[in-house]
Amino acid sequence: MFSHVFRCHLFIVILLVFLLRGYSFAATENSATIFIYHKFGEDKYPTTNVALDRFEEQMQFLRDNSYQVISLADLIAYLKNKGAKPLPEKTVVITIDDGYVSTYTGAWPILKKYRYPFTVFLYVKAVDSGYRNFLTWEQVKEMRSAGVDFQPHTYSHLRLGSWSKEVDESGYREWISTDLKHGYKVFEANLGVRPRFLALPYGEYNSIIIDEARKNGMEAVFSQDPGSISSSTDPYRVPREPILGNDWSTMDHFKQVLDRVDLPVTDMYPPIIPFRDNAPDSFCATVNDINSFNSGSFGIYVSELGWKAAQVEKNRVCIKNEEALTRRTNRVAISARKKDSGSTAIHYWLLINPSLQAPPD
């Protein structure tokens, strides 16, 4: 009897200590990974292709290791509800960009075999104009009737970050909005449903592009920034992990991506507004829950500058900069290690300087 009472009192004391210290018994939030694929089994396009045997190996890996493949709509519902309903452990979403015919001939049979939901973001003009090597509307309708989700990848698949010096902001917004509206109109006319989500061509975005997508009714916008998803992820800047080419379709890379978690940040500097300062004095972000990361593990990456060890002051993580940037686009990333698991946590954002020359398509 005494032993039982003592154990009960000891448990209460321990519980009070944890509460007073601000600890929680809640499980660590799960992260989700969204994959992007493009072509399947098309060896003559090595930079955007994944071999069919490798693709099947990846799908089998997900099955063998108890990953939960959910629909894109379910993931966005989670984000819109601010994570009120937890994600399943080891959550994955599969997306395919452009709508090449190998989606139908190569990827779909494998995904049907594993019964995995997936979303195809259509280059609407290519499908509507009957471009060679793209899906037809008949194939799209067949897949959709079998449960495949389709969403737009804009109408013309142009680099939306290409803002001409001769065009003011009003004209730039109109150019973006016109392309989006036309794509939605053609999409709806052929499939009978209005799209909900938008994947950005080449992953290019800035605050104006995102604003126009929102104004035109999109519930979520997807980039090509690497990274994982948590309840703090902005639904209008959702990262996806590209799986393509010789280096980024290997099983080692595939597994590495699955092991990453989200690094929740706010107040990025420079921000994602159209970027015209070639030499920002620093690159910074505020990290939420910063004490859950190893303070000495923070690094910041800029495409032109590479990785640099970052300085941490309270919850602000920064590097100083004195170098001019010459590329039109630069990705910035902040990375750290989780204290509890040792997992890599990462967050990317994109800077586009429209005054500099765009890369070739």
PDB file of N, CA and C in Angstrom, residues 126-197:
ATOM      1  N   ALA A 126      -0.060  22.556 -73.772  1.00  0.00           N
ATOM      2  CA  ALA A 126       0.518  21.396 -74.455  1.00  0.00           C
ATOM      3  C   ALA A 126      -0.528  20.309 -74.662  1.00  0.00           C
ATOM      4  N   VAL A 127      -1.355  20.070 -73.649  1.00  0.00           N
ATOM      5  CA  VAL A 127      -2.402  19.055 -73.772  1.00  0.00           C
ATOM      6  C   VAL A 127      -3.476  19.534 -74.740  1.00  0.00           C
ATOM      7  N   ASP A 128      -3.893  20.783 -74.597  1.00  0.00           N
ATOM      8  CA  ASP A 128      -4.981  21.310 -75.419  1.00  0.00           C
ATOM      9  C   ASP A 128      -4.590  21.442 -76.886  1.00  0.00           C
ATOM     10  N   SER A 129      -3.305  21.690 -77.142  1.00  0.00           N
ATOM     11  CA  SER A 129      -2.839  21.860 -78.524  1.00  0.00           C
ATOM     12  C   SER A 129      -2.347  20.558 -79.148  1.00  0.00           C
ATOM     13  N   GLY A 130      -2.379  19.467 -78.380  1.00  0.00           N
ATOM     14  CA  GLY A 130      -1.948  18.188 -78.916  1.00  0.00           C
ATOM     15  C   GLY A 130      -0.459  18.087 -79.151  1.00  0.00           C
ATOM     16  N   TYR A 131       0.340  18.724 -78.287  1.00  0.00           N
ATOM     17  CA  TYR A 131       1.791  18.653 -78.452  1.00  0.00           C
ATOM     18  C   TYR A 131       2.255  17.200 -78.370  1.00  0.00           C
ATOM     19  N   ARG A 132       3.251  16.895 -79.192  1.00  0.00           N
ATOM     20  CA  ARG A 132       3.813  15.553 -79.211  1.00  0.00           C
ATOM     21  C   ARG A 132       4.416  15.201 -77.840  1.00  0.00           C
ATOM     22  N   ASN A 133       4.217  13.971 -77.431  1.00  0.00           N
ATOM     23  CA  ASN A 133       4.789  13.443 -76.193  1.00  0.00           C
ATOM     24  C   ASN A 133       4.041  13.882 -74.940  1.00  0.00           C
ATOM     25  N   PHE A 134       2.877  14.534 -75.109  1.00  0.00           N
ATOM     26  CA  PHE A 134       2.059  14.914 -73.966  1.00  0.00           C
ATOM     27  C   PHE A 134       0.767  14.094 -73.947  1.00  0.00           C
ATOM     28  N   LEU A 135       0.156  14.033 -72.784  1.00  0.00           N
ATOM     29  CA  LEU A 135      -1.139  13.390 -72.652  1.00  0.00           C
ATOM     30  C   LEU A 135      -2.175  14.038 -73.556  1.00  0.00           C
ATOM     31  N   THR A 136      -3.164  13.261 -73.959  1.00  0.00           N
ATOM     32  CA  THR A 136      -4.335  13.799 -74.642  1.00  0.00           C
ATOM     33  C   THR A 136      -5.438  14.006 -73.597  1.00  0.00           C
ATOM     34  N   TRP A 137      -6.445  14.795 -73.958  1.00  0.00           N
ATOM     35  CA  TRP A 137      -7.560  14.968 -73.036  1.00  0.00           C
ATOM     36  C   TRP A 137      -8.266  13.637 -72.789  1.00  0.00           C
ATOM     37  N   GLU A 138      -8.307  12.766 -73.795  1.00  0.00           N
ATOM     38  CA  GLU A 138      -8.944  11.462 -73.608  1.00  0.00           C
ATOM     39  C   GLU A 138      -8.209  10.644 -72.548  1.00  0.00           C
ATOM     40  N   GLN A 139      -6.882  10.669 -72.592  1.00  0.00           N
ATOM     41  CA  GLN A 139      -6.103   9.951 -71.576  1.00  0.00           C
ATOM     42  C   GLN A 139      -6.284  10.579 -70.196  1.00  0.00           C
ATOM     43  N   VAL A 140      -6.324  11.902 -70.159  1.00  0.00           N
ATOM     44  CA  VAL A 140      -6.543  12.591 -68.889  1.00  0.00           C
ATOM     45  C   VAL A 140      -7.895  12.189 -68.296  1.00  0.00           C
ATOM     46  N   LYS A 141      -8.923  12.177 -69.129  1.00  0.00           N
ATOM     47  CA  LYS A 141     -10.260  11.820 -68.638  1.00  0.00           C
ATOM     48  C   LYS A 141     -10.316  10.371 -68.174  1.00  0.00           C
ATOM     49  N   GLU A 142      -9.637   9.476 -68.888  1.00  0.00           N
ATOM     50  CA  GLU A 142      -9.591   8.075 -68.467  1.00  0.00           C
ATOM     51  C   GLU A 142      -8.939   7.946 -67.092  1.00  0.00           C
ATOM     52  N   MET A 143      -7.818   8.633 -66.910  1.00  0.00           N
ATOM     53  CA  MET A 143      -7.122   8.570 -65.628  1.00  0.00           C
ATOM     54  C   MET A 143      -7.954   9.216 -64.521  1.00  0.00           C
ATOM     55  N   ARG A 144      -8.571  10.334 -64.842  1.00  0.00           N
ATOM     56  CA  ARG A 144      -9.363  11.028 -63.832  1.00  0.00           C
ATOM     57  C   ARG A 144     -10.564  10.187 -63.400  1.00  0.00           C
ATOM     58  N   SER A 145     -11.179   9.481 -64.344  1.00  0.00           N
ATOM     59  CA  SER A 145     -12.317   8.627 -63.995  1.00  0.00           C
ATOM     60  C   SER A 145     -11.895   7.476 -63.089  1.00  0.00           C
ATOM     61  N   ALA A 146     -10.585   7.154 -63.111  1.00  0.00           N
ATOM     62  CA  ALA A 146     -10.048   6.104 -62.241  1.00  0.00           C
ATOM     63  C   ALA A 146      -9.536   6.663 -60.919  1.00  0.00           C
ATOM     64  N   GLY A 147      -9.711   7.962 -60.697  1.00  0.00           N
ATOM     65  CA  GLY A 147      -9.366   8.557 -59.404  1.00  0.00           C
ATOM     66  C   GLY A 147      -8.115   9.401 -59.367  1.00  0.00           C
ATOM     67  N   VAL A 148      -7.442   9.586 -60.520  1.00  0.00           N
ATOM     68  CA  VAL A 148      -6.231  10.407 -60.545  1.00  0.00           C
ATOM     69  C   VAL A 148      -6.617  11.881 -60.479  1.00  0.00           C
ATOM     70  N   ASP A 149      -5.901  12.634 -59.670  1.00  0.00           N
ATOM     71  CA  ASP A 149      -6.165  14.063 -59.509  1.00  0.00           C
ATOM     72  C   ASP A 149      -5.363  14.850 -60.540  1.00  0.00           C
ATOM     73  N   PHE A 150      -6.018  15.819 -61.200  1.00  0.00           N
ATOM     74  CA  PHE A 150      -5.344  16.713 -62.146  1.00  0.00           C
ATOM     75  C   PHE A 150      -5.536  18.151 -61.701  1.00  0.00           C
ATOM     76  N   GLN A 151      -4.470  18.938 -61.840  1.00  0.00           N
ATOM     77  CA  GLN A 151      -4.476  20.354 -61.507  1.00  0.00           C
ATOM     78  C   GLN A 151      -3.621  21.075 -62.543  1.00  0.00           C
ATOM     79  N   PRO A 152      -3.714  22.402 -62.650  1.00  0.00           N
ATOM     80  CA  PRO A 152      -2.975  23.127 -63.689  1.00  0.00           C
ATOM     81  C   PRO A 152      -1.535  23.468 -63.300  1.00  0.00           C
ATOM     82  N   HIS A 153      -0.722  23.538 -64.340  1.00  0.00           N
ATOM     83  CA  HIS A 153       0.686  23.962 -64.248  1.00  0.00           C
ATOM     84  C   HIS A 153       0.837  25.245 -65.058  1.00  0.00           C
ATOM     85  N   THR A 154      -0.194  26.085 -65.000  1.00  0.00           N
ATOM     86  CA  THR A 154      -0.447  27.279 -65.819  1.00  0.00           C
ATOM     87  C   THR A 154      -0.823  26.869 -67.246  1.00  0.00           C
ATOM     88  N   TYR A 155      -1.223  27.855 -68.040  1.00  0.00           N
ATOM     89  CA  TYR A 155      -1.585  27.572 -69.431  1.00  0.00           C
ATOM     90  C   TYR A 155      -0.343  27.452 -70.295  1.00  0.00           C
ATOM     91  N   SER A 156       0.514  28.473 -70.279  1.00  0.00           N
ATOM     92  CA  SER A 156       1.599  28.552 -71.257  1.00  0.00           C
ATOM     93  C   SER A 156       2.944  28.055 -70.742  1.00  0.00           C
ATOM     94  N   HIS A 157       3.034  27.716 -69.462  1.00  0.00           N
ATOM     95  CA  HIS A 157       4.276  27.200 -68.871  1.00  0.00           C
ATOM     96  C   HIS A 157       5.438  28.180 -69.053  1.00  0.00           C
ATOM     97  N   LEU A 158       5.161  29.452 -68.924  1.00  0.00           N
ATOM     98  CA  LEU A 158       6.204  30.476 -69.023  1.00  0.00           C
ATOM     99  C   LEU A 158       6.841  30.713 -67.661  1.00  0.00           C
ATOM    100  N   ARG A 159       8.003  31.332 -67.686  1.00  0.00           N
ATOM    101  CA  ARG A 159       8.670  31.728 -66.436  1.00  0.00           C
ATOM    102  C   ARG A 159       7.964  32.969 -65.885  1.00  0.00           C
ATOM    103  N   LEU A 160       7.115  32.774 -64.894  1.00  0.00           N
ATOM    104  CA  LEU A 160       6.319  33.881 -64.377  1.00  0.00           C
ATOM    105  C   LEU A 160       7.170  34.920 -63.661  1.00  0.00           C
ATOM    106  N   GLY A 161       8.387  34.566 -63.309  1.00  0.00           N
ATOM    107  CA  GLY A 161       9.272  35.536 -62.681  1.00  0.00           C
ATOM    108  C   GLY A 161       9.936  36.478 -63.658  1.00  0.00           C
ATOM    109  N   SER A 162       9.702  36.310 -64.968  1.00  0.00           N
ATOM    110  CA  SER A 162      10.323  37.166 -65.990  1.00  0.00           C
ATOM    111  C   SER A 162       9.529  38.456 -66.132  1.00  0.00           C
ATOM    112  N   TRP A 163       9.892  39.437 -65.361  1.00  0.00           N
ATOM    113  CA  TRP A 163       9.208  40.730 -65.356  1.00  0.00           C
ATOM    114  C   TRP A 163      10.044  41.718 -66.164  1.00  0.00           C
ATOM    115  N   SER A 164       9.544  42.070 -67.325  1.00  0.00           N
ATOM    116  CA  SER A 164      10.256  42.985 -68.210  1.00  0.00           C
ATOM    117  C   SER A 164      10.372  44.373 -67.590  1.00  0.00           C
ATOM    118  N   LYS A 165      11.504  45.023 -67.812  1.00  0.00           N
ATOM    119  CA  LYS A 165      11.718  46.383 -67.308  1.00  0.00           C
ATOM    120  C   LYS A 165      10.719  47.370 -67.908  1.00  0.00           C
ATOM    121  N   GLU A 166      10.210  47.030 -69.093  1.00  0.00           N
ATOM    122  CA  GLU A 166       9.301  47.940 -69.787  1.00  0.00           C
ATOM    123  C   GLU A 166       7.862  47.855 -69.272  1.00  0.00           C
ATOM    124  N   VAL A 167       7.578  46.904 -68.375  1.00  0.00           N
ATOM    125  CA  VAL A 167       6.212  46.684 -67.893  1.00  0.00           C
ATOM    126  C   VAL A 167       6.118  47.092 -66.430  1.00  0.00           C
ATOM    127  N   ASP A 168       5.097  47.883 -66.101  1.00  0.00           N
ATOM    128  CA  ASP A 168       4.913  48.281 -64.708  1.00  0.00           C
ATOM    129  C   ASP A 168       4.238  47.146 -63.928  1.00  0.00           C
ATOM    130  N   GLU A 169       4.049  47.357 -62.627  1.00  0.00           N
ATOM    131  CA  GLU A 169       3.494  46.276 -61.807  1.00  0.00           C
ATOM    132  C   GLU A 169       2.094  45.894 -62.243  1.00  0.00           C
ATOM    133  N   SER A 170       1.285  46.868 -62.623  1.00  0.00           N
ATOM    134  CA  SER A 170      -0.073  46.574 -63.072  1.00  0.00           C
ATOM    135  C   SER A 170      -0.059  45.677 -64.310  1.00  0.00           C
ATOM    136  N   GLY A 171       0.829  45.994 -65.256  1.00  0.00           N
ATOM    137  CA  GLY A 171       0.927  45.185 -66.466  1.00  0.00           C
ATOM    138  C   GLY A 171       1.456  43.798 -66.181  1.00  0.00           C
ATOM    139  N   TYR A 172       2.389  43.705 -65.243  1.00  0.00           N
ATOM    140  CA  TYR A 172       2.951  42.405 -64.860  1.00  0.00           C
ATOM    141  C   TYR A 172       1.872  41.536 -64.223  1.00  0.00           C
ATOM    142  N   ARG A 173       1.095  42.126 -63.323  1.00  0.00           N
ATOM    143  CA  ARG A 173       0.010  41.371 -62.696  1.00  0.00           C
ATOM    144  C   ARG A 173      -1.009  40.907 -63.739  1.00  0.00           C
ATOM    145  N   GLU A 174      -1.326  41.769 -64.677  1.00  0.00           N
ATOM    146  CA  GLU A 174      -2.312  41.413 -65.703  1.00  0.00           C
ATOM    147  C   GLU A 174      -1.814  40.251 -66.558  1.00  0.00           C
ATOM    148  N   TRP A 175      -0.520  40.258 -66.891  1.00  0.00           N
ATOM    149  CA  TRP A 175       0.073  39.185 -67.690  1.00  0.00           C
ATOM    150  C   TRP A 175      -0.053  37.838 -66.963  1.00  0.00           C
ATOM    151  N   ILE A 176       0.255  37.835 -65.677  1.00  0.00           N
ATOM    152  CA  ILE A 176       0.146  36.605 -64.890  1.00  0.00           C
ATOM    153  C   ILE A 176      -1.302  36.151 -64.793  1.00  0.00           C
ATOM    154  N   SER A 177      -2.185  37.089 -64.435  1.00  0.00           N
ATOM    155  CA  SER A 177      -3.580  36.748 -64.232  1.00  0.00           C
ATOM    156  C   SER A 177      -4.228  36.230 -65.518  1.00  0.00           C
ATOM    157  N   THR A 178      -3.891  36.840 -66.653  1.00  0.00           N
ATOM    158  CA  THR A 178      -4.467  36.415 -67.929  1.00  0.00           C
ATOM    159  C   THR A 178      -4.090  34.971 -68.240  1.00  0.00           C
ATOM    160  N   ASP A 179      -2.825  34.624 -68.021  1.00  0.00           N
ATOM    161  CA  ASP A 179      -2.386  33.252 -68.286  1.00  0.00           C
ATOM    162  C   ASP A 179      -3.093  32.267 -67.353  1.00  0.00           C
ATOM    163  N   LEU A 180      -3.176  32.605 -66.073  1.00  0.00           N
ATOM    164  CA  LEU A 180      -3.830  31.716 -65.119  1.00  0.00           C
ATOM    165  C   LEU A 180      -5.300  31.520 -65.473  1.00  0.00           C
ATOM    166  N   LYS A 181      -6.005  32.603 -65.749  1.00  0.00           N
ATOM    167  CA  LYS A 181      -7.436  32.513 -66.044  1.00  0.00           C
ATOM    168  C   LYS A 181      -7.700  31.688 -67.300  1.00  0.00           C
ATOM    169  N   HIS A 182      -6.868  31.890 -68.322  1.00  0.00           N
ATOM    170  CA  HIS A 182      -7.075  31.133 -69.553  1.00  0.00           C
ATOM    171  C   HIS A 182      -6.843  29.641 -69.316  1.00  0.00           C
ATOM    172  N   GLY A 183      -5.806  29.333 -68.557  1.00  0.00           N
ATOM    173  CA  GLY A 183      -5.545  27.936 -68.229  1.00  0.00           C
ATOM    174  C   GLY A 183      -6.690  27.300 -67.460  1.00  0.00           C
ATOM    175  N   TYR A 184      -7.232  28.028 -66.481  1.00  0.00           N
ATOM    176  CA  TYR A 184      -8.341  27.495 -65.700  1.00  0.00           C
ATOM    177  C   TYR A 184      -9.575  27.285 -66.584  1.00  0.00           C
ATOM    178  N   LYS A 185      -9.806  28.219 -67.512  1.00  0.00           N
ATOM    179  CA  LYS A 185     -10.969  28.122 -68.393  1.00  0.00           C
ATOM    180  C   LYS A 185     -10.880  26.876 -69.278  1.00  0.00           C
ATOM    181  N   VAL A 186      -9.726  26.653 -69.876  1.00  0.00           N
ATOM    182  CA  VAL A 186      -9.541  25.478 -70.741  1.00  0.00           C
ATOM    183  C   VAL A 186      -9.625  24.200 -69.911  1.00  0.00           C
ATOM    184  N   PHE A 187      -9.019  24.208 -68.751  1.00  0.00           N
ATOM    185  CA  PHE A 187      -9.039  23.055 -67.844  1.00  0.00           C
ATOM    186  C   PHE A 187     -10.483  22.690 -67.493  1.00  0.00           C
ATOM    187  N   GLU A 188     -11.250  23.683 -67.070  1.00  0.00           N
ATOM    188  CA  GLU A 188     -12.630  23.441 -66.653  1.00  0.00           C
ATOM    189  C   GLU A 188     -13.508  23.016 -67.813  1.00  0.00           C
ATOM    190  N   ALA A 189     -13.276  23.599 -68.999  1.00  0.00           N
ATOM    191  CA  ALA A 189     -14.080  23.242 -70.167  1.00  0.00           C
ATOM    192  C   ALA A 189     -13.906  21.782 -70.553  1.00  0.00           C
ATOM    193  N   ASN A 190     -12.714  21.242 -70.335  1.00  0.00           N
ATOM    194  CA  ASN A 190     -12.443  19.861 -70.725  1.00  0.00           C
ATOM    195  C   ASN A 190     -12.742  18.844 -69.633  1.00  0.00           C
ATOM    196  N   LEU A 191     -12.590  19.242 -68.366  1.00  0.00           N
ATOM    197  CA  LEU A 191     -12.749  18.280 -67.288  1.00  0.00           C
ATOM    198  C   LEU A 191     -13.993  18.523 -66.425  1.00  0.00           C
ATOM    199  N   GLY A 192     -14.649  19.666 -66.611  1.00  0.00           N
ATOM    200  CA  GLY A 192     -15.885  19.911 -65.900  1.00  0.00           C
ATOM    201  C   GLY A 192     -15.712  20.273 -64.437  1.00  0.00           C
ATOM    202  N   VAL A 193     -14.497  20.554 -64.018  1.00  0.00           N
ATOM    203  CA  VAL A 193     -14.241  20.953 -62.627  1.00  0.00           C
ATOM    204  C   VAL A 193     -13.287  22.135 -62.623  1.00  0.00           C
ATOM    205  N   ARG A 194     -13.441  22.991 -61.627  1.00  0.00           N
ATOM    206  CA  ARG A 194     -12.531  24.106 -61.484  1.00  0.00           C
ATOM    207  C   ARG A 194     -11.326  23.653 -60.678  1.00  0.00           C
ATOM    208  N   PRO A 195     -10.115  24.011 -61.107  1.00  0.00           N
ATOM    209  CA  PRO A 195      -8.920  23.592 -60.368  1.00  0.00           C
ATOM    210  C   PRO A 195      -8.821  24.274 -59.015  1.00  0.00           C
ATOM    211  N   ARG A 196      -8.076  23.622 -58.118  1.00  0.00           N
ATOM    212  CA  ARG A 196      -7.900  24.131 -56.752  1.00  0.00           C
ATOM    213  C   ARG A 196      -6.457  24.509 -56.451  1.00  0.00           C
ATOM    214  N   PHE A 197      -5.515  23.832 -57.093  1.00  0.00           N
ATOM    215  CA  PHE A 197      -4.102  23.988 -56.760  1.00  0.00           C
ATOM    216  C   PHE A 197      -3.305  24.358 -58.005  1.00  0.00           C
TER     217      PHE A 197
END
